[in-house]
Coordinates of N, CA and C and ligand atoms in Angstrom, one line a residue:
X1 N 20.4 6.7 -5.5 CA 19.4 5.7 -6.0 C 18.7 5.2 -4.7
X2 N 17.1 4.6 -5.1 CA 16.6 3.9 -4.2 C 16.9 3.0 -3.9
X3 N 16.4 2.2 -2.9 CA 15.8 0.9 -3.0 C 14.9 0.7 -2.2
X4 N 14.0 -0.4 -2.2 CA 12.8 -0.8 -1.1 C 13.2 -2.1 -0.2
X5 N 13.2 -1.7 1.1 CA 13.5 -2.7 2.0 C 12.2 -3.1 3.1
X6 N 13.3 -4.6 3.6 CA 11.5 -4.7 4.3 C 12.6 -3.5 5.8
X7 N 11.9 -3.0 6.3 CA 11.3 -2.3 7.6 C 12.5 -3.3 9.0
X8 N 13.3 -2.5 9.1 CA 14.2 -3.3 9.8 C 14.9 -1.9 10.8
X9 N 15.5 -3.1 11.6 CA 16.4 -1.8 13.0 C 17.4 -0.6 12.2
X10 N 18.2 -0.8 10.9 CA 18.9 -0.2 10.9 C 18.4 1.7 10.6
X11 N 16.9 1.2 9.7 CA 15.9 2.1 8.9 C 16.1 3.3 10.2
X12 N 15.7 4.4 10.3 CA 15.8 5.7 11.2 C 13.9 6.4 11.4
X13 N 13.5 5.5 11.8 CA 11.6 5.2 12.0 C 11.3 7.2 12.4
X14 N 12.9 6.9 13.8 CA 12.0 8.2 14.4 C 12.1 9.8 13.4
X15 N 12.9 9.7 12.3 CA 13.6 11.0 11.9 C 12.5 10.6 10.7
X16 N 11.0 9.8 10.7 CA 10.4 9.7 9.6 C 9.1 10.9 10.2
X17 N 8.5 12.1 9.4 CA 7.5 12.9 9.4 C 6.5 13.3 7.9
X18 N 5.3 12.3 7.7 CA 4.8 12.8 6.3 C 3.4 13.5 6.5
X19 N 3.9 13.6 7.9 CA 2.5 15.2 8.3 C 1.3 14.3 8.7
X20 N 1.4 12.9 8.7 CA -0.1 12.1 10.1 C 0.3 11.6 10.9
X21 N -0.3 12.0 12.3 CA 1.1 11.5 13.3 C 0.5 9.8 13.3
X22 N -0.6 9.6 13.3 CA -1.1 8.0 13.3 C 0.2 7.6 12.3
X23 N -0.7 7.7 11.4 CA 0.9 6.8 10.6 C 2.3 7.0 10.7
X24 N 3.4 7.8 11.1 CA 4.7 8.5 11.9 C 4.1 7.3 13.0
X25 N 3.6 7.0 14.0 CA 3.2 5.8 14.9 C 3.2 4.5 14.9
X26 N 2.5 4.6 14.0 CA 2.5 3.3 13.2 C 4.0 3.4 12.9
X27 N 4.1 3.9 12.2 CA 5.7 3.3 11.4 C 6.9 3.4 12.9
X28 N 6.9 4.6 13.8 CA 7.8 4.0 15.2 C 7.7 2.9 16.2
X29 N 5.7 2.8 16.1 CA 6.1 1.5 17.2 C 5.6 0.1 16.7
X30 N 4.0 0.4 15.9 CA 3.5 -0.7 15.3 C 4.2 -1.7 13.9
X31 N 4.9 -1.0 13.0 CA 5.3 -1.8 12.0 C 5.8 -3.0 12.5
X32 N 6.8 -2.9 13.5 CA 7.8 -4.2 13.2 C 7.6 -5.2 14.3
X33 N 6.4 -4.2 15.0 CA 5.8 -5.6 16.0 C 4.9 -6.4 15.1
X34 N 4.0 -5.8 14.2 CA 2.9 -5.9 13.5 C 4.2 -8.1 12.7
X35 N 4.8 -6.7 11.9 CA 6.4 -7.9 11.2 C 6.2 -8.9 11.9
X36 N 6.8 -9.4 13.3 CA 7.4 -10.0 14.3 C 6.7 -10.8 14.3
X37 N 5.0 -10.7 14.7 CA 3.7 -11.5 15.2 C 2.6 -12.2 13.7
X38 N 3.6 -11.7 12.4 CA 2.4 -11.9 10.8 C 1.3 -11.1 10.6
X39 N 1.3 -10.3 11.3 CA 0.1 -9.4 11.4 C 0.1 -8.6 9.9
X40 N 1.1 -8.3 9.4 CA 1.2 -7.1 8.3 C 2.8 -7.4 8.1
X41 N 3.2 -6.4 6.7 CA 4.7 -6.3 6.9 C 5.0 -4.9 6.0
X42 N 5.9 -3.9 6.8 CA 6.5 -3.1 6.2 C 7.1 -2.7 5.6
X43 N 7.5 -2.4 4.2 CA 8.5 -2.1 3.4 C 9.0 -0.5 3.4
X44 N 10.4 0.0 3.3 CA 10.7 1.3 3.4 C 11.1 1.2 2.1
X45 N 11.3 2.9 1.8 CA 11.9 3.0 0.5 C 13.3 3.8 0.7
X46 N 14.1 3.6 0.2 CA 15.7 5.0 1.2 C 16.3 4.6 -0.4
X47 N 17.1 5.5 0.9 CA 18.4 6.1 -0.4 C 19.8 5.0 0.0
X48 N 20.1 4.0 -1.4 CA 20.3 3.2 -1.2 C 22.4 3.2 -0.4
X49 N 22.3 4.1 -0.6 CA 24.0 4.9 -1.0 C 23.8 5.4 1.1
X50 N 22.5 5.4 2.1 CA 22.9 5.8 2.8 C 23.4 4.8 4.0
X51 N 24.1 6.0 4.9 CA 24.4 6.0 6.3 C 23.6 5.2 7.4
X52 N 23.2 3.6 7.9 CA 22.5 3.7 9.7 C 22.6 4.7 9.9
X53 N 21.6 5.0 10.6 CA 19.8 4.9 10.4 C 19.7 5.4 9.1
X54 N 19.0 4.6 7.8 CA 18.5 5.4 7.1 C 17.4 5.9 6.7
X55 N 17.6 7.4 6.8 CA 16.1 8.1 6.9 C 15.6 7.1 5.8
X56 N 14.1 7.5 6.3 CA 13.0 7.2 5.5 C 12.5 7.6 4.5
X57 N 12.3 7.4 3.7 CA 12.0 8.9 2.3 C 10.2 8.2 2.2
X58 N 9.7 6.8 2.1 CA 8.4 6.4 2.3 C 8.1 5.3 2.7
X59 N 7.0 5.0 2.7 CA 6.2 3.0 3.3 C 5.4 2.9 2.9
X60 N 4.9 1.0 2.7 CA 4.1 1.0 2.8 C 3.8 0.2 3.7
X61 N 2.9 -0.6 3.9 CA 2.6 -1.6 4.7 C 1.5 -2.9 3.6
X62 N 1.5 -4.0 4.1 CA 0.2 -4.7 3.3 C 0.3 -5.9 3.6
X63 N -1.1 -7.0 3.7 CA -1.2 -8.0 5.0 C -2.2 -8.4 3.9
X64 N -2.3 -10.2 4.2 CA -3.4 -10.6 3.8 C -4.7 -10.7 3.8
X65 N -6.3 -10.4 3.0 CA -7.4 -10.0 3.7 C -8.5 -11.5 3.5
X66 N -9.1 -11.1 4.0 CA -10.4 -12.1 3.2 C -12.1 -11.2 3.3
X67 N -12.5 -11.3 2.6 CA -13.3 -10.3 1.8 C -14.7 -10.9 1.1
X68 N -15.9 -10.7 1.4 CA -16.5 -11.8 1.1 C -17.2 -10.7 -0.7
X69 N -17.0 -12.1 -1.2 CA -17.2 -10.9 -2.9 C -18.9 -10.4 -3.1
X70 N -19.8 -11.4 -2.2 CA -20.9 -9.1 -2.3 C -21.0 -8.2 -2.1
X71 N -19.7 -8.2 -1.3 CA -19.2 -7.1 -1.4 C -18.1 -6.0 -2.3
X72 N -18.8 -7.2 -3.4 CA -18.4 -6.1 -4.5 C -19.0 -6.2 -5.7
X73 N -18.5 -5.3 -6.7 CA -19.4 -4.9 -7.5 C -20.4 -6.0 -8.5
X74 N -21.2 -6.0 -8.4 CA -22.2 -7.1 -9.2 C -21.2 -7.5 -10.7
X75 N -20.1 -6.9 -10.9 CA -19.1 -7.0 -12.5 C -17.7 -7.5 -12.1
X76 N -17.3 -7.0 -10.4 CA -16.2 -8.3 -10.5 C -16.6 -9.3 -9.7
X77 N -18.0 -9.7 -8.7 CA -18.0 -11.0 -7.8 C -18.2 -11.6 -9.1
X78 N -18.8 -11.7 -10.4 CA -19.0 -12.9 -11.4 C -18.8 -14.2 -10.5
X79 N -18.9 -14.5 -10.8 CA -18.1 -15.6 -10.8 C -16.8 -16.4 -9.7
X80 N -16.9 -15.6 -9.2 CA -16.3 -15.7 -8.0 C -16.6 -16.8 -6.7
X81 N -16.3 -17.7 -5.6 CA -17.2 -17.6 -4.7 C -17.3 -16.8 -3.3
X82 N -18.6 -17.2 -2.9 CA -18.4 -16.3 -1.5 C -17.7 -16.1 -0.7
X83 N -16.5 -16.7 -0.6 CA -15.2 -15.9 1.0 C -13.8 -15.3 0.0
X84 N -13.3 -14.8 -1.1 CA -12.5 -14.6 -1.1 C -11.2 -14.1 -0.9
X85 N -9.7 -14.0 -0.9 CA -8.8 -13.8 -0.9 C -8.2 -12.3 -1.1
X86 N -7.8 -11.3 -0.4 CA -7.0 -10.0 -1.5 C -5.3 -9.9 -0.6
X87 N -5.0 -9.4 -0.9 CA -4.0 -7.9 0.1 C -4.7 -7.2 -0.1
X88 N -4.6 -6.4 1.5 CA -4.5 -5.0 1.9 C -3.7 -4.1 1.8
X89 N -3.9 -3.0 1.5 CA -2.5 -2.2 1.8 C -2.8 -0.8 2.7
X90 N -2.3 -1.6 3.9 CA -3.4 -0.8 5.2 C -2.4 0.2 5.8
X91 N -1.4 0.5 4.7 CA -0.7 1.9 5.3 C 0.4 2.4 3.2
X92 N 0.4 3.9 3.8 CA 1.7 4.4 2.4 C 1.3 5.8 2.6
X93 N 2.3 6.2 2.7 CA 2.8 7.3 3.4 C 4.4 7.8 3.4
X94 N 4.8 9.2 2.7 CA 5.3 9.6 1.9 C 6.0 10.7 3.2
X95 N 7.6 10.7 3.0 CA 8.2 12.2 4.3 C 7.5 13.5 3.1
X96 N 7.7 13.9 4.3 CA 7.0 15.5 3.7 C 7.8 16.3 2.5
X97 N 8.8 16.2 3.3 CA 10.1 16.8 1.7 C 10.0 16.3 0.8
X98 N 9.3 15.5 0.5 CA 10.1 13.6 -0.3 C 8.2 13.9 -1.1
X99 N 6.8 14.6 -0.6 CA 5.8 14.5 -1.1 C 6.1 15.4 -2.1
X100 N 5.0 14.6 -3.2 CA 4.2 15.6 -5.1 C 5.6 15.2 -6.0
X101 N 6.3 14.0 -5.3 CA 7.4 13.9 -6.3 C 7.5 13.3 -7.1
X102 N 5.9 11.5 -7.4 CA 6.4 10.2 -7.2 C 6.8 9.3 -6.9
X103 N 6.8 9.8 -4.9 CA 7.6 8.7 -4.8 C 6.3 7.6 -4.2
X104 N 4.5 8.7 -3.9 CA 4.0 7.6 -4.1 C 3.5 6.6 -5.2
X105 N 3.7 7.2 -6.0 CA 4.0 6.3 -7.1 C 4.0 5.1 -7.2
X106 N 6.0 5.5 -6.9 CA 6.5 4.6 -7.0 C 6.7 3.6 -5.5
X107 N 6.0 3.7 -4.2 CA 5.4 2.9 -3.5 C 4.1 1.9 -3.8
X108 N 3.8 2.2 -4.2 CA 2.2 1.7 -5.0 C 3.2 0.7 -6.0
X109 N 3.5 1.1 -6.7 CA 3.9 -0.1 -8.0 C 4.6 -1.5 -7.7
X110 N 5.2 -0.9 -6.3 CA 6.1 -1.9 -5.4 C 4.9 -2.9 -4.2
X111 N 3.7 -2.6 -4.2 CA 3.1 -2.9 -3.7 C 2.2 -4.0 -4.5
X112 N 2.4 -3.4 -5.6 CA 0.8 -3.9 -6.7 C 2.3 -5.4 -7.3
X113 N 4.0 -4.3 -6.7 CA 4.7 -6.4 -6.6 C 4.2 -7.4 -6.0
X114 N 4.7 -6.9 -4.4 CA 4.3 -7.9 -3.7 C 3.0 -8.7 -4.3
X115 N 2.1 -7.8 -4.4 CA 0.8 -8.1 -4.8 C 1.3 -10.2 -5.5
X116 N 2.2 -9.1 -6.4 CA 1.7 -10.8 -7.9 C 2.6 -11.8 -7.2
X117 N 3.1 -11.2 -6.2 CA 4.7 -12.6 -6.2 C 3.6 -13.5 -5.4
X118 N 2.2 -13.0 -4.5 CA 1.3 -13.7 -3.6 C 0.6 -14.2 -4.1
X119 N 0.0 -13.7 -5.4 CA -0.6 -14.0 -6.5 C -0.4 -15.4 -7.2
X120 N 1.4 -14.9 -7.5 CA 2.1 -16.9 -7.8 C 1.6 -17.2 -7.0
X121 N 1.9 -17.2 -5.9 CA 2.6 -18.5 -4.8 C 0.7 -19.2 -4.5
X122 N -0.3 -18.1 -4.0 CA -1.0 -18.2 -3.1 C -2.4 -17.5 -4.0
X123 N -2.2 -17.2 -5.5 CA -3.8 -16.5 -5.4 C -3.7 -15.4 -4.9
X124 N -4.8 -14.6 -5.3 CA -5.3 -13.5 -4.5 C -6.8 -12.6 -5.8
X125 N -7.7 -11.7 -5.3 CA -8.6 -11.0 -5.9 C -7.7 -10.2 -6.5
X126 N -7.3 -9.3 -5.9 CA -6.7 -8.2 -6.1 C -6.2 -7.6 -5.0
X127 N -5.4 -5.7 -5.0 CA -5.5 -5.1 -4.0 C -6.7 -4.2 -2.6
X128 N -6.8 -4.5 -1.8 CA -7.9 -3.4 -0.9 C -7.1 -2.4 -0.3
X129 N -7.9 -1.3 -0.6 CA -7.0 -0.5 0.6 C -8.6 0.4 1.0
X130 N -8.3 1.3 2.3 CA -9.5 1.9 2.9 C -8.6 3.2 2.9
X131 N -9.2 4.8 2.0 CA -8.7 5.8 1.5 C -9.4 6.2 2.7
X132 N -8.9 7.0 3.1 CA -9.1 7.9 5.1 C -10.4 8.8 4.6
X133 N -9.8 9.6 3.5 CA -11.1 10.8 3.2 C -10.9 10.4 1.1
X134 N -12.0 12.2 0.9 CA -11.9 11.7 0.0 C -11.2 11.9 -1.4
X135 N -10.4 13.3 -0.5 CA -9.0 13.6 -1.5 C -8.3 12.5 -1.3
X136 N -8.0 11.1 -0.3 CA -6.9 10.6 -0.8 C -7.2 9.8 -1.6
X137 N -8.9 9.3 -1.6 CA -9.8 8.4 -2.7 C -9.4 8.8 -3.9
X138 N -9.6 10.2 -4.1 CA -8.8 11.1 -5.3 C -7.0 10.6 -5.7
X139 N -6.2 10.4 -4.8 CA -5.2 9.5 -5.8 C -5.1 8.8 -5.9
X140 N -6.1 7.3 -5.1 CA -6.1 5.8 -5.8 C -6.6 6.3 -6.7
X141 N -7.5 6.8 -6.8 CA -8.8 7.0 -8.4 C -7.7 7.1 -9.2
X142 N -6.9 7.8 -9.5 CA -6.2 8.2 -10.7 C -5.0 6.7 -11.2
X143 N -4.7 5.6 -10.1 CA -4.2 3.9 -10.8 C -5.6 3.4 -10.7
X144 N -6.7 3.5 -10.6 CA -7.3 2.9 -11.0 C -8.2 1.9 -10.2
X145 N -8.1 1.8 -9.4 CA -9.4 1.7 -7.9 C -10.6 2.0 -8.2
X146 N -11.5 0.7 -8.0 CA -12.8 0.9 -8.1 C -13.2 0.8 -6.6
X147 N -14.4 1.6 -6.2 CA -14.9 2.2 -5.4 C -16.0 0.7 -5.4
X148 N -16.2 0.7 -3.4 CA -16.5 -1.2 -2.9 C -18.0 -0.4 -3.3
X149 N -19.5 0.0 -3.1 CA -20.9 -0.5 -3.4 C -21.1 -0.1 -2.0
X150 N -20.9 -0.9 -1.0 CA -21.5 -0.6 0.3 C -20.5 1.1 1.2
X151 N -19.4 0.9 0.6 CA -18.7 1.8 1.0 C -17.6 2.8 0.0
X152 N -17.8 4.0 -0.3 CA -16.7 4.6 -1.5 C -15.7 5.2 -1.4
X153 N -15.6 4.2 0.2 CA -13.3 4.7 0.4 C -13.2 3.6 0.8
X154 N -14.0 2.3 1.0 CA -13.6 1.0 0.2 C -13.1 1.0 -1.2
X155 N -11.7 0.8 -1.2 CA -11.5 0.6 -3.1 C -10.6 -0.9 -3.0
X156 N -10.0 -1.4 -4.6 CA -10.4 -2.4 -5.0 C -9.8 -2.5 -6.1
X157 N -8.1 -2.8 -6.5 CA -8.2 -2.4 -8.4 C -7.6 -4.1 -7.9
X158 N -8.4 -4.4 -9.2 CA -8.3 -6.2 -9.5 C -7.2 -6.2 -10.2
X159 N -6.6 -7.9 -10.1 CA -5.5 -8.4 -10.8 C -5.4 -8.3 -11.8
X160 N -5.7 -7.8 -12.8 CA -6.5 -7.3 -13.9 C -6.1 -6.6 -14.5
X161 N -6.0 -5.1 -13.6 CA -5.9 -3.9 -13.8 C -4.2 -3.9 -12.9
X162 N -4.1 -4.7 -12.1 CA -2.6 -4.7 -11.9 C -0.8 -4.8 -12.8
X163 N -1.6 -6.0 -13.0 CA -1.3 -6.7 -13.8 C -0.5 -6.0 -15.6
X164 N -1.6 -4.8 -15.9 CA -1.3 -4.6 -16.8 C -0.8 -3.0 -16.9
X165 N -1.4 -2.5 -15.4 CA 0.0 -1.7 -15.0 C 1.1 -1.5 -14.9
X166 N 1.7 -3.6 -14.1 CA 2.9 -3.9 -14.0 C 4.0 -3.5 -15.1
X167 N 2.8 -4.5 -16.5 CA 3.4 -4.6 -17.9 C 3.1 -3.0 -18.4
X168 N 2.7 -2.0 -18.2 CA 2.8 -1.0 -18.6 C 4.6 -0.4 -18.0
X169 N 4.2 -0.9 -16.6 CA 5.3 0.1 -16.4 C 6.7 -0.8 -16.2
X170 N 6.7 -2.4 -16.9 CA 8.8 -2.9 -17.1 C 9.2 -1.7 -18.3
Ligands
COA1 C1 -0.7 10.5 -0.2 C2 0.7 10.4 -0.5 C3 0.9 8.9 -0.1 C4 1.7 11.0 -1.6 O1 2.3 10.6 -1.9 P1 2.9 11.3 -3.3 O2 4.8 10.9 -2.8 O3 2.8 12.7 -1.9 O4 2.3 11.5 -5.0 P2 3.0 11.8 -5.8 O5 4.5 12.2 -6.0 O6 3.2 10.0 -6.5 O7 2.1 12.2 -6.8 C5 0.9 11.7 -7.9 C6 -0.3 12.7 -8.1 O8 -1.0 12.3 -7.2 C7 -2.1 13.4 -7.2 N1 -1.6 13.0 -5.7 C8 -0.3 13.1 -5.1 N2 -1.2 13.9 -3.5 C9 -2.6 13.9 -3.0 C10 -3.1 13.8 -2.5 N3 -3.1 13.8 -1.4 N4 -5.1 13.6 -3.0 C11 -4.8 14.0 -3.9 N5 -3.7 14.0 -5.1 C12 -2.5 13.2 -4.3 C13 -1.3 15.1 -7.8 O9 -1.9 14.9 -9.0 C14 0.6 14.1 -8.5 O10 0.8 15.3 -9.1 P3 1.1 16.6 -9.3 O11 2.4 16.0 -7.8 O12 1.9 16.5 -10.3 O13 -0.1 17.4 -8.4 C15 1.4 11.5 0.6 O14 0.8 13.0 0.4 C16 1.1 11.2 2.0 O15 1.6 10.5 2.3 N6 0.1 12.2 2.6 C17 0.6 11.8 4.0 C18 0.0 10.2 4.4 C19 -1.9 9.8 3.8 O16 -2.6 10.6 3.7 N7 -1.6 9.1 3.2 C20 -2.8 7.6 2.4 C21 -3.1 6.9 2.8 S1 -4.9 6.5 3.4

């Protein structure tokens, strides 16, 4: 049975390999420091029954962000103040041996759930992500992310889309 947990010392960060060294290094060296300093939070997917150090199947990081509404499409920017808040999905990665098995989708749905908790407490217009290339952009496209007019690799998932996705998923 899979479980999403806040990254902790009991997780095997060193054994994680998603094929992208910057993402591996972030998990190993930076993620816990960022959590301690309030910069971002990292959540990992593990097998509930695994013994510590628990192998990490995948992870994502989220942080609060502020954006200018003028950077959104005219349709999305309508009736918004100049500065708005959202949640940035800073990182998303799945261990090589688990890729293409729907784990990325499980993590993305969990990140949407984290966004909704923040939305219910303090607001926020949606989830933001910087896709590293066109292939990654295509991955996010399938979940309804919209490209920002100024940069097609900067993507936005509006709160309405998130609420509908979570409804369909429950
Ligand atoms: C990108 C990543 C998170 C996707 O996770 P995943 O668990 O492999 O993806 P899923 O199984 O949820 O994918 C579902 C569908 O998305 C599509 N897809 C999967 N990986 C994709 C990729 N890299 N690019 C484009 N589409 C992709 C496929 O259509 C897939 O369905 P299929 O297997 O039937 O073809 C994962 O491959 C990964 O960690 N890659 C290395 C790190 C990385 O690039 N992270 C993105 C940071 S911006």
